[in-house]
PDB file of C-alpha atoms in Angstrom:
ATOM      1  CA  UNK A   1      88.671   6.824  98.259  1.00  0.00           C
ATOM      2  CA  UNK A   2      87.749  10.633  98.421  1.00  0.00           C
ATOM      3  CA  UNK A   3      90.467  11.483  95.798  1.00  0.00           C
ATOM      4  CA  UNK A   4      88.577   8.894  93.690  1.00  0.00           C
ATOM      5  CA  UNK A   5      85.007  10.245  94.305  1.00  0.00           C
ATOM      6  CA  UNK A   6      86.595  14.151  94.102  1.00  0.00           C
ATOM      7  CA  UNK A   7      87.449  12.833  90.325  1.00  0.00           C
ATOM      8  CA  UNK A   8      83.889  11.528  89.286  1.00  0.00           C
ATOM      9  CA  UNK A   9      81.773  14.314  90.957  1.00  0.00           C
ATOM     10  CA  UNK A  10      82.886  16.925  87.834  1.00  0.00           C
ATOM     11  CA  UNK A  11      82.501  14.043  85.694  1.00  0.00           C
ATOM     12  CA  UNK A  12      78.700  13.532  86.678  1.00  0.00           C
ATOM     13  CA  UNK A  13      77.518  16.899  86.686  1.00  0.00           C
ATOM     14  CA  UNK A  14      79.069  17.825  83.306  1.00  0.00           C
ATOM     15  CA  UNK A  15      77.061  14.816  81.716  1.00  0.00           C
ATOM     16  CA  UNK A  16      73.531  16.259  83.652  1.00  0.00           C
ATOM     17  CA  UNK A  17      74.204  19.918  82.438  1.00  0.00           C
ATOM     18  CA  UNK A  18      75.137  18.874  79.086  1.00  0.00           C
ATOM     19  CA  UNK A  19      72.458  16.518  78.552  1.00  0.00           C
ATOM     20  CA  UNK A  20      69.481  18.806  80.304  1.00  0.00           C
ATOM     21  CA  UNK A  21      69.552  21.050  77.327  1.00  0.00           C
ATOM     22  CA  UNK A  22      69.046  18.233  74.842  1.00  0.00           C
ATOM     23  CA  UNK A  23      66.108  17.110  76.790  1.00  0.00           C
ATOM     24  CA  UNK A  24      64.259  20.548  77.080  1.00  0.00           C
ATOM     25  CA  UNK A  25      64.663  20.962  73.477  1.00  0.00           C
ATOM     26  CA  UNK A  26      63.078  17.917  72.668  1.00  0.00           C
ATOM     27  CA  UNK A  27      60.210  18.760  74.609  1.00  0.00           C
ATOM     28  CA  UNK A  28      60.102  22.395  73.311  1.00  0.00           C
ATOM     29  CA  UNK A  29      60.337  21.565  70.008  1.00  0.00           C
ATOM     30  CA  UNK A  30      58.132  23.883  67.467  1.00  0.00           C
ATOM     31  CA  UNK A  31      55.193  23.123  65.697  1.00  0.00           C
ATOM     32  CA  UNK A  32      55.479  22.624  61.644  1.00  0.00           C
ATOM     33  CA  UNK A  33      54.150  25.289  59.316  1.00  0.00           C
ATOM     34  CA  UNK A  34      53.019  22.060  57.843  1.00  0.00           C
ATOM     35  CA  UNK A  35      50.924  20.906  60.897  1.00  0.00           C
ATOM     36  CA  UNK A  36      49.827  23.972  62.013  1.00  0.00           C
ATOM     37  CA  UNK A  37      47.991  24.163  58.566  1.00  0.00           C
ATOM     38  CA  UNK A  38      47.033  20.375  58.749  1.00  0.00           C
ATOM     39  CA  UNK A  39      44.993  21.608  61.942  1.00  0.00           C
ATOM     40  CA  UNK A  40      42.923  24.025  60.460  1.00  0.00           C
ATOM     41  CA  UNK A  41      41.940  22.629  57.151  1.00  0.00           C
ATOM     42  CA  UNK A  42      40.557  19.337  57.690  1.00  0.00           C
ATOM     43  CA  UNK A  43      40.988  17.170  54.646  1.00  0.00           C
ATOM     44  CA  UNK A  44      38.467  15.081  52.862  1.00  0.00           C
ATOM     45  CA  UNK A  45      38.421  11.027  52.588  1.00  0.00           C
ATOM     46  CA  UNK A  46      37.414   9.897  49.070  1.00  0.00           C
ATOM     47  CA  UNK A  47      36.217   6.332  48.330  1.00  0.00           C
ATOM     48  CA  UNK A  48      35.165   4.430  45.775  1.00  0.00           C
ATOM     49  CA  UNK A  49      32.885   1.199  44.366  1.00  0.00           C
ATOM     50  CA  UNK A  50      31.249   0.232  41.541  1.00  0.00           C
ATOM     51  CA  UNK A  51      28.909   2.977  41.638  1.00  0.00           C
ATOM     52  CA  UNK A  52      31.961   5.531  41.225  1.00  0.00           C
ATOM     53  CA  UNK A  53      33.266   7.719  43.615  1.00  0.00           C
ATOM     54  CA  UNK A  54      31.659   8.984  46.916  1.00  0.00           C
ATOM     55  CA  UNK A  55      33.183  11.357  49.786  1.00  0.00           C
ATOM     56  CA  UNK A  56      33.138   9.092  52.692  1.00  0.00           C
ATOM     57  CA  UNK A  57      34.924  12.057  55.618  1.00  0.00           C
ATOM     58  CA  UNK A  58      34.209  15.386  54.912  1.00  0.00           C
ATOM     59  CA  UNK A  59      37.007  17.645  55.466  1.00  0.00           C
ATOM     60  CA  UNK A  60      36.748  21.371  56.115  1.00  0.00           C
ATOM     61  CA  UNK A  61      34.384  23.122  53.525  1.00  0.00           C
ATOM     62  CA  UNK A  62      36.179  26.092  51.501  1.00  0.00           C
ATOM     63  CA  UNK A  63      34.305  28.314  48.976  1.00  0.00           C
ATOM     64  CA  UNK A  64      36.095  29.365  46.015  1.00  0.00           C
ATOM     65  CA  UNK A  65      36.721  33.507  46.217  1.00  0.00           C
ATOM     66  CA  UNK A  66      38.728  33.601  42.792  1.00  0.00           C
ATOM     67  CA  UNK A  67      37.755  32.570  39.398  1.00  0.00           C
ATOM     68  CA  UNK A  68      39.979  30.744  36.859  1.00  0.00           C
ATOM     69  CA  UNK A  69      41.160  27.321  38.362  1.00  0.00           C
ATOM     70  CA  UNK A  70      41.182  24.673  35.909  1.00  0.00           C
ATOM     71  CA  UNK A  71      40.563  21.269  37.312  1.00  0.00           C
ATOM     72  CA  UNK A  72      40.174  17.810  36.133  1.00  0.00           C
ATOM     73  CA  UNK A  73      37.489  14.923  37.070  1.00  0.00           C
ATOM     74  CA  UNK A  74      38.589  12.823  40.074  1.00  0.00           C
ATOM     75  CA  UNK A  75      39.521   9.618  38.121  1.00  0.00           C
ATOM     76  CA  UNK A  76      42.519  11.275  36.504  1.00  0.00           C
ATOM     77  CA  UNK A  77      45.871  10.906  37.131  1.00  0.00           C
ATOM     78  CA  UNK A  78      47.554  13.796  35.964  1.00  0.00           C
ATOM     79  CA  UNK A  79      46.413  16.511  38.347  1.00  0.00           C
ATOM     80  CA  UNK A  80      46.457  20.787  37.517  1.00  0.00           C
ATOM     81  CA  UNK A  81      48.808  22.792  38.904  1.00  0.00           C
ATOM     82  CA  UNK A  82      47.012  26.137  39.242  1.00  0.00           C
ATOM     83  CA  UNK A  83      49.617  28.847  40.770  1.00  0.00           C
ATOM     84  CA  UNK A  84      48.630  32.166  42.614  1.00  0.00           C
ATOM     85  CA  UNK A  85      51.125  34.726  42.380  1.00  0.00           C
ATOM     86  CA  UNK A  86      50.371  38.439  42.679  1.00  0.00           C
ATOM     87  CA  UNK A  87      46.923  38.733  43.606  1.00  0.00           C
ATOM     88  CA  UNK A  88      46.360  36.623  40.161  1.00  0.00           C
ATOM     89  CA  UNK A  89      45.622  32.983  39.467  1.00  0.00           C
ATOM     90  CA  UNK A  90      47.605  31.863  36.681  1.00  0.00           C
ATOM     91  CA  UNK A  91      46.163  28.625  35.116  1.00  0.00           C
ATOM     92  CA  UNK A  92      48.536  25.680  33.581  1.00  0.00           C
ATOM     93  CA  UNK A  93      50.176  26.595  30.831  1.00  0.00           C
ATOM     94  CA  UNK A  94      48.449  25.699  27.561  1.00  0.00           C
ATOM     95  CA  UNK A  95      52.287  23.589  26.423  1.00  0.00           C
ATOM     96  CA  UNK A  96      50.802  21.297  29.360  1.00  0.00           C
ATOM     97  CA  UNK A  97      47.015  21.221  28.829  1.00  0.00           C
ATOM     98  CA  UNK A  98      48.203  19.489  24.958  1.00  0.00           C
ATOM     99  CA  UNK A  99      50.694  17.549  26.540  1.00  0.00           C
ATOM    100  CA  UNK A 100      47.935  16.308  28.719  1.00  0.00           C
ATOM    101  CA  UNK A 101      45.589  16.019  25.647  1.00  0.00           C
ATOM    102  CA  UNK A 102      48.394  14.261  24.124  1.00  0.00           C
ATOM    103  CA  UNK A 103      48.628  11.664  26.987  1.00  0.00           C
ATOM    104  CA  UNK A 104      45.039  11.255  27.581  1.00  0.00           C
ATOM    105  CA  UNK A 105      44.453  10.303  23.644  1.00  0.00           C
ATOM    106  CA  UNK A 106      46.954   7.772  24.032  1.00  0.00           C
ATOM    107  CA  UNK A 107      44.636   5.406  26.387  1.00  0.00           C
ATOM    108  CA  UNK A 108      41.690   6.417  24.045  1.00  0.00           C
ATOM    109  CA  UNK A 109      40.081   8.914  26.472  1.00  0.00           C
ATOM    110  CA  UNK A 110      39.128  12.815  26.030  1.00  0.00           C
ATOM    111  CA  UNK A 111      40.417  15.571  27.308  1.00  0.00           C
ATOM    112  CA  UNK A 112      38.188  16.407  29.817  1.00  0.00           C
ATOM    113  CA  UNK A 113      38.556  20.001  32.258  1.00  0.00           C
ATOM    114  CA  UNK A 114      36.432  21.738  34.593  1.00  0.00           C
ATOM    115  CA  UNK A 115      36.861  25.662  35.386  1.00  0.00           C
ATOM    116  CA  UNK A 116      36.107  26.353  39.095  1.00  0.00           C
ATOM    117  CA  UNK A 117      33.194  29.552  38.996  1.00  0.00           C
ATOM    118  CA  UNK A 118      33.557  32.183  42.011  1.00  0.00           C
ATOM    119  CA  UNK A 119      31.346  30.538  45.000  1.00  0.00           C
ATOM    120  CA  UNK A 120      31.980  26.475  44.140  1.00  0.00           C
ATOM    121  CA  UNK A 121      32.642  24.955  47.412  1.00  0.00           C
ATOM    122  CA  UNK A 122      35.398  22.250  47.579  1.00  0.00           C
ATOM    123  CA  UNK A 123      37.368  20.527  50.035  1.00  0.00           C
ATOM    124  CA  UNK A 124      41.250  20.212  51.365  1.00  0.00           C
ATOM    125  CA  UNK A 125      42.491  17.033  49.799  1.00  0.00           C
ATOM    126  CA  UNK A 126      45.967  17.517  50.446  1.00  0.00           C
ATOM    127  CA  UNK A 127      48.205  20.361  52.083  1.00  0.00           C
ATOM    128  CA  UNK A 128      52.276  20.525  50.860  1.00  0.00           C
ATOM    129  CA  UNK A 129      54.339  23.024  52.724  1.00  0.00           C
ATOM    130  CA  UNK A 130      57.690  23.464  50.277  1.00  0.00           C
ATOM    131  CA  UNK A 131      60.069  25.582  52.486  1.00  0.00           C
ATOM    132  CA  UNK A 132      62.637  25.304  49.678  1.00  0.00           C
ATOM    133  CA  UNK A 133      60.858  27.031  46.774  1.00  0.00           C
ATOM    134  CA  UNK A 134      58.676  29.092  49.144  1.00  0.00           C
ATOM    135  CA  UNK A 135      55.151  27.567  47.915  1.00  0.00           C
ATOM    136  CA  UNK A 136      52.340  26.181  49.792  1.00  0.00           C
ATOM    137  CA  UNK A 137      50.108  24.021  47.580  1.00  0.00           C
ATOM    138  CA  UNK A 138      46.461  23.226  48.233  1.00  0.00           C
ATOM    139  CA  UNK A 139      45.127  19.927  46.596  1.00  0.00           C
ATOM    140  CA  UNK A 140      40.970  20.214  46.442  1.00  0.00           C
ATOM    141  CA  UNK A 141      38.175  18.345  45.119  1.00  0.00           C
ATOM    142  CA  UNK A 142      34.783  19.560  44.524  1.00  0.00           C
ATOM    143  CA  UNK A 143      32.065  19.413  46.499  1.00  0.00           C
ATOM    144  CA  UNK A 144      29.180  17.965  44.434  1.00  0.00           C
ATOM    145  CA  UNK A 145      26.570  17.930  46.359  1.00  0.00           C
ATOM    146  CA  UNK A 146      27.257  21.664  47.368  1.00  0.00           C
ATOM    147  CA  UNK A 147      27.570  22.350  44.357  1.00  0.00           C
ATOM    148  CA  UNK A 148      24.441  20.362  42.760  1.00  0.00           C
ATOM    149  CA  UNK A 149      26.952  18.778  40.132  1.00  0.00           C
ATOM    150  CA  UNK A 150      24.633  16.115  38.388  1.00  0.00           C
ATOM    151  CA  UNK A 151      25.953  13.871  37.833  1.00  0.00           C
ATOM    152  CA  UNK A 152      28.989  14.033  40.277  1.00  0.00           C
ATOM    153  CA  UNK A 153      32.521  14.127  38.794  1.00  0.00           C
ATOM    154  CA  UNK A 154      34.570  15.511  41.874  1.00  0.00           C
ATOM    155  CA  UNK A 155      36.314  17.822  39.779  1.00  0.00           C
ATOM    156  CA  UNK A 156      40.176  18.314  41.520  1.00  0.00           C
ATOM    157  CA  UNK A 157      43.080  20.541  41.284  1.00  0.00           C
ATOM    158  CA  UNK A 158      45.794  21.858  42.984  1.00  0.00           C
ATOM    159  CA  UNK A 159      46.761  25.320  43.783  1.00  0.00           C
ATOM    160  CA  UNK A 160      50.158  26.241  44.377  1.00  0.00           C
ATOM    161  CA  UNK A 161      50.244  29.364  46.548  1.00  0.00           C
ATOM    162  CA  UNK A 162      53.505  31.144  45.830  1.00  0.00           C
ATOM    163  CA  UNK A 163      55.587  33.930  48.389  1.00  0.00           C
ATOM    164  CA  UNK A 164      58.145  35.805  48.050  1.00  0.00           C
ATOM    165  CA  UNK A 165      61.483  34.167  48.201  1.00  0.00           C
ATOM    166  CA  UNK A 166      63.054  33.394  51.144  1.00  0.00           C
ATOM    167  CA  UNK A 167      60.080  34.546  53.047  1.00  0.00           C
ATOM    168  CA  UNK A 168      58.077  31.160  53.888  1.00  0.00           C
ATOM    169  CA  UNK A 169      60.429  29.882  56.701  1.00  0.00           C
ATOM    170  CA  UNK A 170      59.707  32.780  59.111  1.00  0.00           C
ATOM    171  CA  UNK A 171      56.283  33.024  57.245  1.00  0.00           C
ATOM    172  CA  UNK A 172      53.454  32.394  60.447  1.00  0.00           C
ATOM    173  CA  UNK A 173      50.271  29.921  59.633  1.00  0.00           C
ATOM    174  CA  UNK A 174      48.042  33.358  60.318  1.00  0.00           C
ATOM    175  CA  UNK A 175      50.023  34.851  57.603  1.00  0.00           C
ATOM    176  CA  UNK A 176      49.768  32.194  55.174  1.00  0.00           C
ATOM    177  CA  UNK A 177      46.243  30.863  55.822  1.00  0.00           C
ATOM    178  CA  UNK A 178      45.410  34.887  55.163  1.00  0.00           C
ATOM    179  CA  UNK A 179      46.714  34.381  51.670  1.00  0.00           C
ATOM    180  CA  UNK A 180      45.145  30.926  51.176  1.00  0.00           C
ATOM    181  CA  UNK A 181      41.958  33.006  51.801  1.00  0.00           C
ATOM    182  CA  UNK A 182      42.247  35.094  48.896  1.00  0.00           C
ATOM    183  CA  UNK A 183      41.130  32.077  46.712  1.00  0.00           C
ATOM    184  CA  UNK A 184      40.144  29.321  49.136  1.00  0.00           C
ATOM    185  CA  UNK A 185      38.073  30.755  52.298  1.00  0.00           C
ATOM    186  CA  UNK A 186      36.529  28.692  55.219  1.00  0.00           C
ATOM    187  CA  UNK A 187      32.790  28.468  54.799  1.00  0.00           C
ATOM    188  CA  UNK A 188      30.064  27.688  57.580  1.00  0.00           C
ATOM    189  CA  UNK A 189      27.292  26.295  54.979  1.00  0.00           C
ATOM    190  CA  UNK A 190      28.012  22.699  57.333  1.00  0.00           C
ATOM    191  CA  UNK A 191      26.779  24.230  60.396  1.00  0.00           C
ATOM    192  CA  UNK A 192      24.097  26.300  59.094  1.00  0.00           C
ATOM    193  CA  UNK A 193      22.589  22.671  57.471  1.00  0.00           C
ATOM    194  CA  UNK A 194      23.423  20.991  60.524  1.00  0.00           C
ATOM    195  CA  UNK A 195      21.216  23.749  62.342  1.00  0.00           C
ATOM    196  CA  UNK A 196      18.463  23.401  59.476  1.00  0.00           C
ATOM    197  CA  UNK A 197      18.332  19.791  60.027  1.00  0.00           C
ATOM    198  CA  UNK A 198      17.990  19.958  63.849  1.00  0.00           C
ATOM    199  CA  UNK A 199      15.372  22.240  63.600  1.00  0.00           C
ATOM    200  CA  UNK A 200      13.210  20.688  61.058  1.00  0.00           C
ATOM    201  CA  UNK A 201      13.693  17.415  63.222  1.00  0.00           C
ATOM    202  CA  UNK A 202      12.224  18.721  66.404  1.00  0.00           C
ATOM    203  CA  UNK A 203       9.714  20.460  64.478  1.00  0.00           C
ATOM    204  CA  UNK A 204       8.977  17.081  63.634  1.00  0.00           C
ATOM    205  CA  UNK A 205       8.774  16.124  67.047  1.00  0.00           C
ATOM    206  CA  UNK A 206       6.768  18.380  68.395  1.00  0.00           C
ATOM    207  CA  UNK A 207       3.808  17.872  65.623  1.00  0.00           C
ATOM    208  CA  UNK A 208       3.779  14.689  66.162  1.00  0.00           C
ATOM    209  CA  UNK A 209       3.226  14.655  69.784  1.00  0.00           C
ATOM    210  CA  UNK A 210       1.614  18.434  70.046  1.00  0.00           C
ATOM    211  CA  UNK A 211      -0.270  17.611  73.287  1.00  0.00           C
ATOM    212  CA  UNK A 212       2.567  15.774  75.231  1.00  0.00           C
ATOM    213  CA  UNK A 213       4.684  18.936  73.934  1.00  0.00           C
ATOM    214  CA  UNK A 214       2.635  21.713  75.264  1.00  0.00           C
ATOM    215  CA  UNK A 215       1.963  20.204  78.490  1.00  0.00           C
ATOM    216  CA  UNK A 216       5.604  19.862  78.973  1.00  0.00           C
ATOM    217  CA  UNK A 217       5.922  23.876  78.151  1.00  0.00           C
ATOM    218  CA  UNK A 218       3.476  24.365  81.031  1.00  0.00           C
ATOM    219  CA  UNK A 219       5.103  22.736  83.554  1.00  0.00           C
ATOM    220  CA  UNK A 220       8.702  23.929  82.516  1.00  0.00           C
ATOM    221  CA  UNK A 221      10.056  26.230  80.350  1.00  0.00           C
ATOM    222  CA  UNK A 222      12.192  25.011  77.748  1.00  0.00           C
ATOM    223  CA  UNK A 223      15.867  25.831  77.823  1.00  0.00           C
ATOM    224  CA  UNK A 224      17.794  28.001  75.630  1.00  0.00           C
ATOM    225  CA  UNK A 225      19.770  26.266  73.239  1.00  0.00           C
ATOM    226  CA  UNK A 226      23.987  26.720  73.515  1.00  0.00           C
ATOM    227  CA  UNK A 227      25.704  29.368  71.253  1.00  0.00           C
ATOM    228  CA  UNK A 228      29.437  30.143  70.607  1.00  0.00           C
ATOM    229  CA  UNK A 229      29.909  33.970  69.769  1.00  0.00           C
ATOM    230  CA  UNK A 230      32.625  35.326  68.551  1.00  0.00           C
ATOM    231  CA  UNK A 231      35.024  37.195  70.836  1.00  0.00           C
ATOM    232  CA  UNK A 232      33.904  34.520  73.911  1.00  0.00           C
ATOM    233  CA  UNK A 233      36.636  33.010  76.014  1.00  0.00           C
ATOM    234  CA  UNK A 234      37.588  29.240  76.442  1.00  0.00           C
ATOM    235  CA  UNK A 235      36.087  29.302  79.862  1.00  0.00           C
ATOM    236  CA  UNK A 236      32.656  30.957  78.297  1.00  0.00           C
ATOM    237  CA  UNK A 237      32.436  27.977  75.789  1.00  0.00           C
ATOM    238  CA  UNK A 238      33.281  25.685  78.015  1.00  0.00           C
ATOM    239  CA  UNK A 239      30.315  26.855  80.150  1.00  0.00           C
ATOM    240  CA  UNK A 240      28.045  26.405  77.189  1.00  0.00           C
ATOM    241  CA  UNK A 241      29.346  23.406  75.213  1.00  0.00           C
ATOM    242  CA  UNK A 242      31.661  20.886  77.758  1.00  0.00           C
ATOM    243  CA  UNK A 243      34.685  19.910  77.749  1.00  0.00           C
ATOM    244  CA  UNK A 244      36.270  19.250  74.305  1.00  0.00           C
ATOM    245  CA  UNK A 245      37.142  16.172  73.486  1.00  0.00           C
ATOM    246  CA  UNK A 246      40.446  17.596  72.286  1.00  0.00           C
ATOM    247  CA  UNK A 247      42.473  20.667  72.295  1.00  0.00           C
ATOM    248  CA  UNK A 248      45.441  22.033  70.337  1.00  0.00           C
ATOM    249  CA  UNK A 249      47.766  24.812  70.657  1.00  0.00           C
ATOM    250  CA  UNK A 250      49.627  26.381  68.306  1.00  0.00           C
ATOM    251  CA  UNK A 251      51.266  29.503  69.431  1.00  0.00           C
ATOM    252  CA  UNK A 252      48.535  32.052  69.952  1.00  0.00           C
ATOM    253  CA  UNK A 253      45.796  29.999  68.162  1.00  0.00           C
ATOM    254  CA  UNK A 254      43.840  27.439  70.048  1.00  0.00           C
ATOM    255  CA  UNK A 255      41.381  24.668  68.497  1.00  0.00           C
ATOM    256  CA  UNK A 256      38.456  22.865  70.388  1.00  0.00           C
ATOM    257  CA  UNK A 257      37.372  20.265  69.177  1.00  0.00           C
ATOM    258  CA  UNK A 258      33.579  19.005  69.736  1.00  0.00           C
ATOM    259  CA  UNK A 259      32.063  15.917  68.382  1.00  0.00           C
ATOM    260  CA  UNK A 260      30.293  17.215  65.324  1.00  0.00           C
ATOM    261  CA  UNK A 261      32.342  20.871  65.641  1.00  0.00           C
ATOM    262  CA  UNK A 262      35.472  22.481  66.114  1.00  0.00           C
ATOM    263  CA  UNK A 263      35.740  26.400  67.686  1.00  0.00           C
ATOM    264  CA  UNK A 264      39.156  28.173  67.096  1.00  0.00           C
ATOM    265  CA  UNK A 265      40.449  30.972  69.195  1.00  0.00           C
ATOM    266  CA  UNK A 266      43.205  33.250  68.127  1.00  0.00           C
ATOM    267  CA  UNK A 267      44.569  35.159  71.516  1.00  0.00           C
ATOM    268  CA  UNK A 268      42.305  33.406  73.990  1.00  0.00           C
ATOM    269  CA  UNK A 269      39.616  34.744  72.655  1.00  0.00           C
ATOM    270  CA  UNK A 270      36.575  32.942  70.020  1.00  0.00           C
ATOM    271  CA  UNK A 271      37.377  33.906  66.018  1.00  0.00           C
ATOM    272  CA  UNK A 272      35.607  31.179  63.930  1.00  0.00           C
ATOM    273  CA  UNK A 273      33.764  27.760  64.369  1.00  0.00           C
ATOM    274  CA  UNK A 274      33.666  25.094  61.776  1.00  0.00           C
TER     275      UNK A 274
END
C-alpha cells in the first residue's frame, strides 16, 4: 500500500505544477491594442426610418485637426479609404474615385463626395487594429448637428493610420491614440452643452419661483457644484462625483465611468474627461 501511494504522490504534484501556470496565464492575460482603443473612443449607433438616417448613441466626439479627407454620404456602400502616412493625409487615389463613379452610374446614381474642413466634428464608427500590415483604421461619420449640415447627410470615411513596419505589435494605445490625434482629437463640446443646458434649466427654475428661491438662499447657502480637475486623484473624484458605475484598467490608464460622463486617468492621476 505505501509503495503504491509513494508512486502516485510524484504523479499528483507534477499535474498541479504543470497545470498552475496555465491557469495564471489565463487570468493574466493582456489587454488587446484593439480593446484598449475600443475603451477610449466610444463609437456611435446609427439608425434609420423613413425619415432617413438619425444617430440614435452618440459615441465619443472627435474634431477634425487635418484637412483633406474625402468622405461619402452615409447611404453608400463603398466607403473611402483615406491613409495618413508621414505627417500627410493622402486621399484615395483618383483610379478609385472613377472606379467608384463608374459603379455608382451603373445603379443610375451620382457621384457624390464630401471633403472634411479642419474643425468638423465626427464620431468613431468603427476601430480595426491590423497587426499584420501595421495600420490602425478609424471609420467616422459626421456629426451633423455639430456641424449645422442642413440638411443632414452623415458624411463617412475611413482613415487608415499607417506605422512603421513591424512597429505596431509592441506599439502602446498612448502611442497610437497620440498619432490618431494628429487628425482625429477628443473634443469636450458634449460637456460644455451639457453644462449650458443645466444652467439655462435652473435659471429657469429659479425665475419661475424667484421668491421660494431666495428664501431658500437665506436660510442655507447653496452648495458648490462638483468639478473634476485635471491632475486630481481617483480618491479626489471619488469624493466629488461617487462611485463609478464602472471602472477599467488598462496598464497605467484608468477609465471611470459616470452615468452621463467618463474621467480617464493616466498614472493615477486625472488627464481628460469626456
Amino acid at each position: 500500500m505505501s509503495e503504491k501511494f509513494g508512486r502516485l504522490v510524484p504523479a499528483i504534484v507534477f499535474l498541479t505544477v504543470s497545470t498552475f501556470p496555465f491557469s495564471t496565464a489565463r487570468a493574466q492575460a493582456p489587454v488587446s491594442l484593439q480593446e484598449q482603443l475600443g475603451a477610449q473612443y466610444k463609437l456611435v449607433k446609427m439608425g434609420s426610418d423613413t425619415s432617413g438616417y438619425s444617430v440614435v448613441d452618440k459615441g465619443t466626439l472627435l474634431a477634425i485637426q487635418k484637412g483633406g479627407i474625402l468622405a461619402v454620404p452615409y447611404g453608400d456602400q463603398n466607403i473611402l479609404a483615406n491613409k495618413y502616412e508621414g505627417g500627410a493625409i493622402h486621399a484615395p487615389s483618383s483610379l478609385s474615385l472613377m472606379g467608384r463613379k463608374s459603379i455608382m452610374g451603373k445603379f443610375g446614381k451620382e457621384q457624390t463626395t464630401h471633403l472634411f474642413a479642419v474643425g468638423d466634428k465626427v464620431y468613431p464608427m468603427k476601430i480595426d487594429v491590423n497587426v499584420a500590415k501595421d495600420t490602425v483604421t478609424l471609420g467616422i461619420v459626421a456629426c451633423d448637428t455639430c456641424n449645422k449640415t442642413d440638411p443632414p447627410t452623415y458624411n463617412k470615411a475611413n482613415v487608415v493610420f499607417q506605422f512603421p513596419r513591424g512597429s505596431l505589435a509592441n506599439a502602446t494605445a498612448g502611442g497610437v491614440e497620440d498619432t490618431i490625434g494628429q487628425v482625429l482629437s477628443i473634443s469636450n463640446d458634449d460637456a460644455q452643452q451639457s453644462g449650458d443646458q443645466g444652467g439655462q434649466q435652473q435659471g429657469g427654475q429659479q425665475q419661475g419661483g424667484q421668491d421660494q428661491g431666495q428664501q431658500q438662499q437665506a436660510e442655507q447657502p447653496a452648495a458648490e457644484p462638483a468639478s473634476i480637475e485635471k491632475g486630481m486623484t481617483p480618491d479626489q473624484v471619488e469624493a466629488a462625483m461617487g462611485k463609478p458605475e464602472k471602472k477599467v484598467t488598462l496598464g497605467s490608464k484608468q477609465i471611470y465611468y459616470y452615468k452621463d460622463m467618463k474621467v480617464i486617468f493616466l498614472s493615477g492621476k486625472v488627464s481628460d474627461v469626456q
